[in-house]
Short mmCIF file of C-alpha atoms in Angstrom, two decimals:
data_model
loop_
_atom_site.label_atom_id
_atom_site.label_comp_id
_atom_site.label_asym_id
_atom_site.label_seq_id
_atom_site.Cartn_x
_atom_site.Cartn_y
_atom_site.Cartn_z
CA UNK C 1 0.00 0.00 0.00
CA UNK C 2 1.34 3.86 -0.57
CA UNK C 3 0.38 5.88 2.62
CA UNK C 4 0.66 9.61 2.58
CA UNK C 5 1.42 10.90 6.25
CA UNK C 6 1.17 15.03 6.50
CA UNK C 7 3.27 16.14 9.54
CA UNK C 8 5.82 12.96 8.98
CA UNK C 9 8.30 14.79 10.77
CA UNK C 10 6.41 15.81 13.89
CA UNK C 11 5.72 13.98 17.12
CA UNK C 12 3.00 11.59 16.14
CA UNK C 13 4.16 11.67 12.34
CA UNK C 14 8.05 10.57 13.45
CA UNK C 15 6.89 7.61 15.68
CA UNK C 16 3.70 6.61 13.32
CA UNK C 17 6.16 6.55 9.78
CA UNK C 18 8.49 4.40 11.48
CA UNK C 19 6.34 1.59 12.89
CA UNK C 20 5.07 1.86 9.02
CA UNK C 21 8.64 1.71 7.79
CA UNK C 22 8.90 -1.74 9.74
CA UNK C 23 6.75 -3.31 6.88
CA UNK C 24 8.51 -3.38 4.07
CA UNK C 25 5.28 -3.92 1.37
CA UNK C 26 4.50 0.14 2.52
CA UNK C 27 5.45 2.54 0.57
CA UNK C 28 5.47 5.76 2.92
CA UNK C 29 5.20 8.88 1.32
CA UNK C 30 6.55 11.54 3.92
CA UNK C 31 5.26 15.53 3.76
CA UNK C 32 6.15 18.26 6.19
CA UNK C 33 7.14 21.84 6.08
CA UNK C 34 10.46 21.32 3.87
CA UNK C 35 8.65 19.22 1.28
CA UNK C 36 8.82 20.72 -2.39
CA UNK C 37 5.14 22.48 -2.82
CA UNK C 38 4.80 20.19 -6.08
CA UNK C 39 5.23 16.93 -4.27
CA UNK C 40 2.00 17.11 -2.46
CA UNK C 41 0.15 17.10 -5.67
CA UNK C 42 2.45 14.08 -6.69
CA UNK C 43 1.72 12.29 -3.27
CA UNK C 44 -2.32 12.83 -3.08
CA UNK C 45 -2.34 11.18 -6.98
CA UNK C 46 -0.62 7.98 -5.60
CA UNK C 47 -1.85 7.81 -1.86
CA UNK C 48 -4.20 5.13 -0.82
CA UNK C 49 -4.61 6.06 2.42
CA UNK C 50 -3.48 9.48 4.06
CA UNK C 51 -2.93 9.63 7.63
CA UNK C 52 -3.06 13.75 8.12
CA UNK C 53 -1.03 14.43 10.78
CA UNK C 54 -0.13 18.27 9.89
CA UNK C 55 -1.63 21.28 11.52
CA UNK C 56 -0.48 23.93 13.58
CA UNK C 57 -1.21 23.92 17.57
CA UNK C 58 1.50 26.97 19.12
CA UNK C 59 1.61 29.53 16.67
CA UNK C 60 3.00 32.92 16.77
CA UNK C 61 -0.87 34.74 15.82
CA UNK C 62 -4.28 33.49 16.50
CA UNK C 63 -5.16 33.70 12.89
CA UNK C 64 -2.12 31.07 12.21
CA UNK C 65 -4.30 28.34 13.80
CA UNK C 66 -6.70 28.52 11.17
CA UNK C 67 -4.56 28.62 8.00
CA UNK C 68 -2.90 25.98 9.73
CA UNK C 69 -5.65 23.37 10.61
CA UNK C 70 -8.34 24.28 8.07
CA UNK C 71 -6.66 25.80 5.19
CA UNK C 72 -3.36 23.38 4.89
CA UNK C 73 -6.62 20.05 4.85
CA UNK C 74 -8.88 22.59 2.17
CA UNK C 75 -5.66 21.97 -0.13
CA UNK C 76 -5.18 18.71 1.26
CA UNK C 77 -8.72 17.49 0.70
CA UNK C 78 -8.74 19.61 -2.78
CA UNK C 79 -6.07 17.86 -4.38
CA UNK C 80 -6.96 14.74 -3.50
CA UNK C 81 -10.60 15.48 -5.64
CA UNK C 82 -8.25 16.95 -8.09
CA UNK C 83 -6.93 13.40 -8.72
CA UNK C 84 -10.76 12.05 -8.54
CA UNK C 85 -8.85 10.01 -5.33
CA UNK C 86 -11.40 8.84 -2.47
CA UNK C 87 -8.88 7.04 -1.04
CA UNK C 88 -9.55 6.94 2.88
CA UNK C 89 -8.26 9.64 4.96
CA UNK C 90 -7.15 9.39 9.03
CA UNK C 91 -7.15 13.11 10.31
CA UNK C 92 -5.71 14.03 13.98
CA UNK C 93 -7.99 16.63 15.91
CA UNK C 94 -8.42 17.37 18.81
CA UNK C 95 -10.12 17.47 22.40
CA UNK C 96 -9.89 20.98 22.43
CA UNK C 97 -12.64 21.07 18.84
CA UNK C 98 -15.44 20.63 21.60
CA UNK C 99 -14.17 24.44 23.00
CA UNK C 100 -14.95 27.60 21.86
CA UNK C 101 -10.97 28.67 21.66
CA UNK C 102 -8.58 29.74 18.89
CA UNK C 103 -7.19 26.64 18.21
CA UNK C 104 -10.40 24.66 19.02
CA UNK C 105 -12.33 26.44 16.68
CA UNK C 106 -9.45 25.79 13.83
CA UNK C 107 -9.94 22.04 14.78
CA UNK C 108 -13.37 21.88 14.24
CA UNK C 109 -13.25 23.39 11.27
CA UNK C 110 -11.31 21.06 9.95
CA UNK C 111 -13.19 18.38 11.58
CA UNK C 112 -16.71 19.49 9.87
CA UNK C 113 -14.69 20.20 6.30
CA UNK C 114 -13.49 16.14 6.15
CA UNK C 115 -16.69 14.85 7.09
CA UNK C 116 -18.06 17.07 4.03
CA UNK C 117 -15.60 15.68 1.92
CA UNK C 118 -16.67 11.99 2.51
CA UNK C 119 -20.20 12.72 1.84
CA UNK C 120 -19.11 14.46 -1.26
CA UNK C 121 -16.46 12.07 -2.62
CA UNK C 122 -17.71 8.75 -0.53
CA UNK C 123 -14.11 8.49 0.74
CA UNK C 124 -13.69 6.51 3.83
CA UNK C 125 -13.03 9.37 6.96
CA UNK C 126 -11.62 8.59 10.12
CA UNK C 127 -11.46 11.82 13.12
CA UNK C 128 -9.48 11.23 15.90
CA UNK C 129 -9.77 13.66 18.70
CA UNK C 130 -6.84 13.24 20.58
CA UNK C 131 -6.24 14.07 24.25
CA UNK C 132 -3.08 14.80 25.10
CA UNK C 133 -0.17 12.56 23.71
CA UNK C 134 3.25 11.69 25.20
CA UNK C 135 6.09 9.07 24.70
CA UNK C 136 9.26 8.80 23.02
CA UNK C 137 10.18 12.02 20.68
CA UNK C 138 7.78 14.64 21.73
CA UNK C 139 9.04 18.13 22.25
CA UNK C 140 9.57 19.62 25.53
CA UNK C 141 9.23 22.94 26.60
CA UNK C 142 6.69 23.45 23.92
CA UNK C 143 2.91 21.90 24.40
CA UNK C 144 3.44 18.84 26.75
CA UNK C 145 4.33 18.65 30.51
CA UNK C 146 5.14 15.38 30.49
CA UNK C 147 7.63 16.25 28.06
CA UNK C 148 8.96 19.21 29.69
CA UNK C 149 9.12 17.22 33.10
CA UNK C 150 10.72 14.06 31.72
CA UNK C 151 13.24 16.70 29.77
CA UNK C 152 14.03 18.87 32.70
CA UNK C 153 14.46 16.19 35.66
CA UNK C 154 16.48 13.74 33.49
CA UNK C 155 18.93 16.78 32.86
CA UNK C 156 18.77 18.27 36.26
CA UNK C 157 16.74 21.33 35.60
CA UNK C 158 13.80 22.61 37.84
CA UNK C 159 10.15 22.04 37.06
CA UNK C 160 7.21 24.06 37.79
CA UNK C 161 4.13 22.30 39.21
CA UNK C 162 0.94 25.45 39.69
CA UNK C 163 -1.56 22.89 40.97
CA UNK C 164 -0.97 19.71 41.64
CA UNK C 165 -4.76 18.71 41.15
CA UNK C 166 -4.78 19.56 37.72
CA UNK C 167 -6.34 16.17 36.05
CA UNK C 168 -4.55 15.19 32.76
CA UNK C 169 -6.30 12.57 30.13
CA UNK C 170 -3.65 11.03 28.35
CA UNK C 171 -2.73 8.64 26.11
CA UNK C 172 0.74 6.76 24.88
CA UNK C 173 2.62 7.32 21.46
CA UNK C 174 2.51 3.50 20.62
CA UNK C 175 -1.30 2.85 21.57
CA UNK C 176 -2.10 5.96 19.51
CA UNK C 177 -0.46 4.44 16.33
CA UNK C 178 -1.19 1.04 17.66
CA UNK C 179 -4.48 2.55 16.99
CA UNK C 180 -3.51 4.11 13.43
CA UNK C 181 -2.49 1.00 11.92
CA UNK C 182 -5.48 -1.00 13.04
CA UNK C 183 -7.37 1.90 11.25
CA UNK C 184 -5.49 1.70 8.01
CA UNK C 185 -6.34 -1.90 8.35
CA UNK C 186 -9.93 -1.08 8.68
CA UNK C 187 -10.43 -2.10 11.94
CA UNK C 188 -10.66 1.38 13.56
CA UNK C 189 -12.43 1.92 17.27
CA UNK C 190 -15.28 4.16 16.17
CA UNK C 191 -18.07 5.45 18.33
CA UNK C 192 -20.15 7.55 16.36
CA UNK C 193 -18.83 9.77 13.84
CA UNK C 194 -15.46 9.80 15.66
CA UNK C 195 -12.97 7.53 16.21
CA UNK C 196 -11.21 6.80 19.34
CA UNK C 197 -7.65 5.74 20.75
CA UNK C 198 -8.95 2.68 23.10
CA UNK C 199 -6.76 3.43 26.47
CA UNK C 200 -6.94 6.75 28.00
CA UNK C 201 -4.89 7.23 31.64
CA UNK C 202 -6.53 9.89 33.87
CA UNK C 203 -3.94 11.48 36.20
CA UNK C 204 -3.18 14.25 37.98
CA UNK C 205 -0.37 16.46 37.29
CA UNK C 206 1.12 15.85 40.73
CA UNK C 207 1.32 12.02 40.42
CA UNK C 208 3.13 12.66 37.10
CA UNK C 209 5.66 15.04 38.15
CA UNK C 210 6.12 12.71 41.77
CA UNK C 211 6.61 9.34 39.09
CA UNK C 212 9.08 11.30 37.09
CA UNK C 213 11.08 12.37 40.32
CA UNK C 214 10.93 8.56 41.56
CA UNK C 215 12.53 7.59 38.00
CA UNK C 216 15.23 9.78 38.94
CA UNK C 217 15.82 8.69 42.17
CA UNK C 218 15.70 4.79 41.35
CA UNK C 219 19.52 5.12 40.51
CA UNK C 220 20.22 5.32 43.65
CA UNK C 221 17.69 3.59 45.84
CA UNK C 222 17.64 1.12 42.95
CA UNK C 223 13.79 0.79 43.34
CA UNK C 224 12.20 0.02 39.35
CA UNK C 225 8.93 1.03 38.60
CA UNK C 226 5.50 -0.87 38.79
CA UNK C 227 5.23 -2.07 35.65
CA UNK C 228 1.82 -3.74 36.88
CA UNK C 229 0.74 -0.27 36.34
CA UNK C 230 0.28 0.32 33.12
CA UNK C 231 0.73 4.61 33.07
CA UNK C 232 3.52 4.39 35.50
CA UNK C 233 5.39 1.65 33.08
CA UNK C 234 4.96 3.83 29.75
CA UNK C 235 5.66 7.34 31.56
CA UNK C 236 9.43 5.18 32.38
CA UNK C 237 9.90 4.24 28.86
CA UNK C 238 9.31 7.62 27.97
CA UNK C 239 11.53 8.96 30.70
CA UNK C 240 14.24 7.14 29.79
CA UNK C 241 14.06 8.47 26.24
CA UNK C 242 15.27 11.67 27.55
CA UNK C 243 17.74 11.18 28.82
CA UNK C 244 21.31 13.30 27.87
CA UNK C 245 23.73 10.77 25.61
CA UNK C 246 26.42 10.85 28.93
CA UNK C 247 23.48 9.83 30.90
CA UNK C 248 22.27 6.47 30.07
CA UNK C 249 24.67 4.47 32.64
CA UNK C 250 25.21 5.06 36.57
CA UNK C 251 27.09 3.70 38.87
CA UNK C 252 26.34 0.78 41.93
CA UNK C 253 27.75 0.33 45.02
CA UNK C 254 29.88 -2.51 44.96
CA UNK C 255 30.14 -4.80 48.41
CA UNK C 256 33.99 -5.51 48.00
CA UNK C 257 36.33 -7.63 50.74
CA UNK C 258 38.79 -10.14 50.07
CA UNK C 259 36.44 -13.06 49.70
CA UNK C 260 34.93 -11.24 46.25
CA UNK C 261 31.78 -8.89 46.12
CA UNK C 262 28.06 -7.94 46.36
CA UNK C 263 26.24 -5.85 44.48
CA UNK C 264 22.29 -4.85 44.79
CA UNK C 265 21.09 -4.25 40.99
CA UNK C 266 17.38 -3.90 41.46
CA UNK C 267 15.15 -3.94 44.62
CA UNK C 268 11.27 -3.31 44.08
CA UNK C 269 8.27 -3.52 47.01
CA UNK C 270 6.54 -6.59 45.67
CA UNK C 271 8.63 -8.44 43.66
CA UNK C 272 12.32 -9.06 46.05
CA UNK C 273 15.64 -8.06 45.14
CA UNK C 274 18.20 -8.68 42.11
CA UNK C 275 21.97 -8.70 42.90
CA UNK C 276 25.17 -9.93 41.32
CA UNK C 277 27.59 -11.90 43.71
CA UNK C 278 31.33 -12.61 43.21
CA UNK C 279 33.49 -15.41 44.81
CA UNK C 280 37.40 -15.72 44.11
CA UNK C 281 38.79 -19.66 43.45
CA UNK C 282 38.69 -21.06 46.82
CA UNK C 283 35.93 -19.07 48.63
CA UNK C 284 32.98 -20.48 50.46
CA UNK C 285 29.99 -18.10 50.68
CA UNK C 286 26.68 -18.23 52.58
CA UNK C 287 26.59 -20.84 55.45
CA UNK C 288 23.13 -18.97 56.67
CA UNK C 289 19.27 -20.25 56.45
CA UNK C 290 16.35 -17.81 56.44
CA UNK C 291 12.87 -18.23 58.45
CA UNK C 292 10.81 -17.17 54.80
CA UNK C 293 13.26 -15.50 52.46
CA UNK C 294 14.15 -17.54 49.18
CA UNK C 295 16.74 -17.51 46.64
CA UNK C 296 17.18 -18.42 43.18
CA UNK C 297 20.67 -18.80 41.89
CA UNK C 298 22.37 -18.16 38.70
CA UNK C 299 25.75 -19.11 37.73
CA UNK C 300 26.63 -17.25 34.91
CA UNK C 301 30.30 -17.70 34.75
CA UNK C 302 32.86 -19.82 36.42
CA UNK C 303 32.27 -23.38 38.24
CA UNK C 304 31.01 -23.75 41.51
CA UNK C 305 29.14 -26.29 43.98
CA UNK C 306 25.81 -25.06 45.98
CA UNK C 307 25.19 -26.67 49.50
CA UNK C 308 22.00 -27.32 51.02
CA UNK C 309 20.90 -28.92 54.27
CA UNK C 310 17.56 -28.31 55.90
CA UNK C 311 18.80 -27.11 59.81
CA UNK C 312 16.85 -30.11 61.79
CA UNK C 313 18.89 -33.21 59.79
CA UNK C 314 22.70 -33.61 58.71
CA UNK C 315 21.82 -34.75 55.20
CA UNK C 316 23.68 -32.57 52.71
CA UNK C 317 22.39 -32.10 48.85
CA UNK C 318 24.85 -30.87 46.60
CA UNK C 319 24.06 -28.99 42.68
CA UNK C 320 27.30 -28.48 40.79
CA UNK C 321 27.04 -25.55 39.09
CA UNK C 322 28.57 -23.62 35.72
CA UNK C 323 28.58 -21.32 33.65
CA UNK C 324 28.23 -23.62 30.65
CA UNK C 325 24.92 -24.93 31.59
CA UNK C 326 22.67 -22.25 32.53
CA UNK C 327 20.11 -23.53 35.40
CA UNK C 328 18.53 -21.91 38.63
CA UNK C 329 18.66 -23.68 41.82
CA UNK C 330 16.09 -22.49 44.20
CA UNK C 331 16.97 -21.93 47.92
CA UNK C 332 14.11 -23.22 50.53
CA UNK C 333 13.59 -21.33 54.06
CA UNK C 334 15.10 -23.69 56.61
CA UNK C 335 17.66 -24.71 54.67
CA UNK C 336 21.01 -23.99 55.68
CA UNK C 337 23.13 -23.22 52.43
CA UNK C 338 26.74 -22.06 50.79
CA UNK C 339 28.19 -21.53 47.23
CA UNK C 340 31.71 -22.53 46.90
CA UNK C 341 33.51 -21.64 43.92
CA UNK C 342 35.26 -25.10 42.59
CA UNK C 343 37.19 -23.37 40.06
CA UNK C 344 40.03 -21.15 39.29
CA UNK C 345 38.83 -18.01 37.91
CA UNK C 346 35.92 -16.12 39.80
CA UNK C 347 32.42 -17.53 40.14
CA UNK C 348 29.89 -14.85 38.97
CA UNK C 349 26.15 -15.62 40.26
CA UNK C 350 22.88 -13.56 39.49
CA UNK C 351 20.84 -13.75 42.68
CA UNK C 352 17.26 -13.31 43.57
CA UNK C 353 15.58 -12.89 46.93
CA UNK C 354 11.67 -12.64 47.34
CA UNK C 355 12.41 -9.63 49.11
CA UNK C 356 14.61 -6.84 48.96
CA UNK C 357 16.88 -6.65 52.09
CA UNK C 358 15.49 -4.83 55.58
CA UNK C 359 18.47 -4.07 57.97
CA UNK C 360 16.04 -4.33 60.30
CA UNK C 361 14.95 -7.76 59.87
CA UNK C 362 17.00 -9.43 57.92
CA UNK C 363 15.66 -12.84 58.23
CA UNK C 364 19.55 -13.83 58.03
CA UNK C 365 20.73 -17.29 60.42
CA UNK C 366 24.52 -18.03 60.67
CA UNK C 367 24.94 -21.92 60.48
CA UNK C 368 27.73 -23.99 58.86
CA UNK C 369 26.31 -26.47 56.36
#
């Protein structure tokens, strides 16, 4: 199929074209503000489908909103009937078209002149009136405060939070062209004369600005997000995504003596603790049982031999353990337990606990195996 996409170069036109681009059988015709004049009337001759992504939402004037959102899709819409093409036609409005503003007014405008252009032509027309949008490549300090937020506290600027009240609808870059490509494979969510992206989060401004602060702040209490929560899992995608080139790596504090290391990775309130755990050639670890806390261990480099016995017999299991073969052994409560490295270069194990480590109680029992 040849898809025309207006805007290709903005926020929802950047991350739509290349989720299109991923299927090679497309043939994506890309128009912004640096495309020749003449190559619009080229693309609406070939399109057959146009996903109209262009308009004009923080202008300089007033009267730029309307040139922008009505009169760019007049000589959109016009050149398509030019070529006698009713190909269908995906156009991106706008909450705001249900209020009487500036830029509202622009929206429904051009809202009213596509749905007069498929009664005319019988063309297929599809309105989406989008809430506010944010993920991966959207513009801060412009139109979006999740933007600006995510920009400012994963560069170590200050924000500004007026009222923390304020509730935001939102919805995610990938479910919005999620969305768009179901529509272009005519199986749009439509309700009414509009069409609709399926998963809107309600939040308030506060909880967004507190999440983004958390994200921040993970690197050093090493606490990940809840990615059970589906807002709070795509607002750390898109944090992440702004981060500054020098800043994508940080630092852990490494648990060093003579014997090897320990290193917390990841610790989280529901789902235990991920560390890494080092032992030089020769070096017994452990030798402690737990009242509830389990373990699962990973070998992933070096040779060693894991210990169990359970602390009320003397029977001893043993799991040799490698590198080579990648396999978990699970650690039981009651079970007194070591990990002796049994070879001669260091024995690196991933470890996980089914709870991240309380000083306070930390369900820890010295006792030889």
């Amino acid at each position: 199929m040849t898809i025309l996409v207006t805007g290709a170069k903005g926020f929802v036109g950047r991350n739509l074209v290349t989720q299109l681009k991923q299927d090679t059988r497309q043939d994506v015709l890309e128009y912004d503000l640096d495309a020749a004049p003449e190559a619009l009337d080229e693309y609406c001759r070939r399109a057959e489908f146009v996903f109209h992504l262009a308009g004009v939402n923080r202008p300089k004037e007033p009267e730029e909103f309307m040139r922008g959102n009505f009169g760019f899709t007049s000589s959109l819409l016009e050149t398509l009937k030019k070529h006698g093409n009713a190909c269908p036609v995906l156009i991106t409005s706008s909450t705001q078209a249900a209020f009487d503003n500036p830029y509202g007014k622009s929206k429904k405008a051009g809202e009213d002149l596509l749905f007069g252009y498929g009664r005319e032509t019988g063309a297929k027309t599809l309105v989406y009136r989008l809430p506010n949008v944010f993920g991966k490549w959207c513009r801060p300090n412009y139109n979006s405060a999740v933007a600006t937020f995510c920009h400012n506290i994963a560069n170590g600027l200050p924000i500004t939070v007026n009222d923390r009240n304020v509730v935001m609808n939102l919805v995610y870059i990938d479910d919005v062209v999620g969305e768009f490509i179901k529509a272009l494979n005519g199986d749009e969510n439509r309700t009414g004369d509009f069409c609709e992206i399926p998963t809107v989060h309600t939040v308030t401004l506060g909880r967004i600005a507190d999440l983004i602060e958390s994200f921040k702040e993970s690197r050093n209490n090493l606490r990940v997000p809840d990615v059970a929560d589906a807002f709070e899992k795509k607002l750390f995608s898109t944090y992440l995504s702004y981060l500054p080139a020098d800043g994508f790596s940080y630092p852990l504090k490494m648990n060093v003596d003579d014997r090897g290391s320990f290193t917390e990775i990841i610790k989280t309130p529901d789902r235990g603790q991920f560390s890494v755990n080092i032992a030089k050639p020769g070096i017994t670890k452990g030798n402690h049982w737990h009242l509830t806390k389990v373990e699962k261990f990973l070998v992933v480099s070096g040779r060693g031999l894991i210990r169990f016995r359970r602390i009320d017999t003397n029977e001893i299991i043993e799991y040799k353990v490698s590198g080579v073969k990648m396999e978990v052994v699970d650690i039981p409560p009651g079970y007194t337990h070591n990990i002796i490295n049994a070879g001669d270069t260091d024995l690196v194990t991933f470890m996980w606990a089914n709870e991240a480590f309380d000083p306070a109680n930390p369900d820890t029992f010295f006792l030889p195996v």
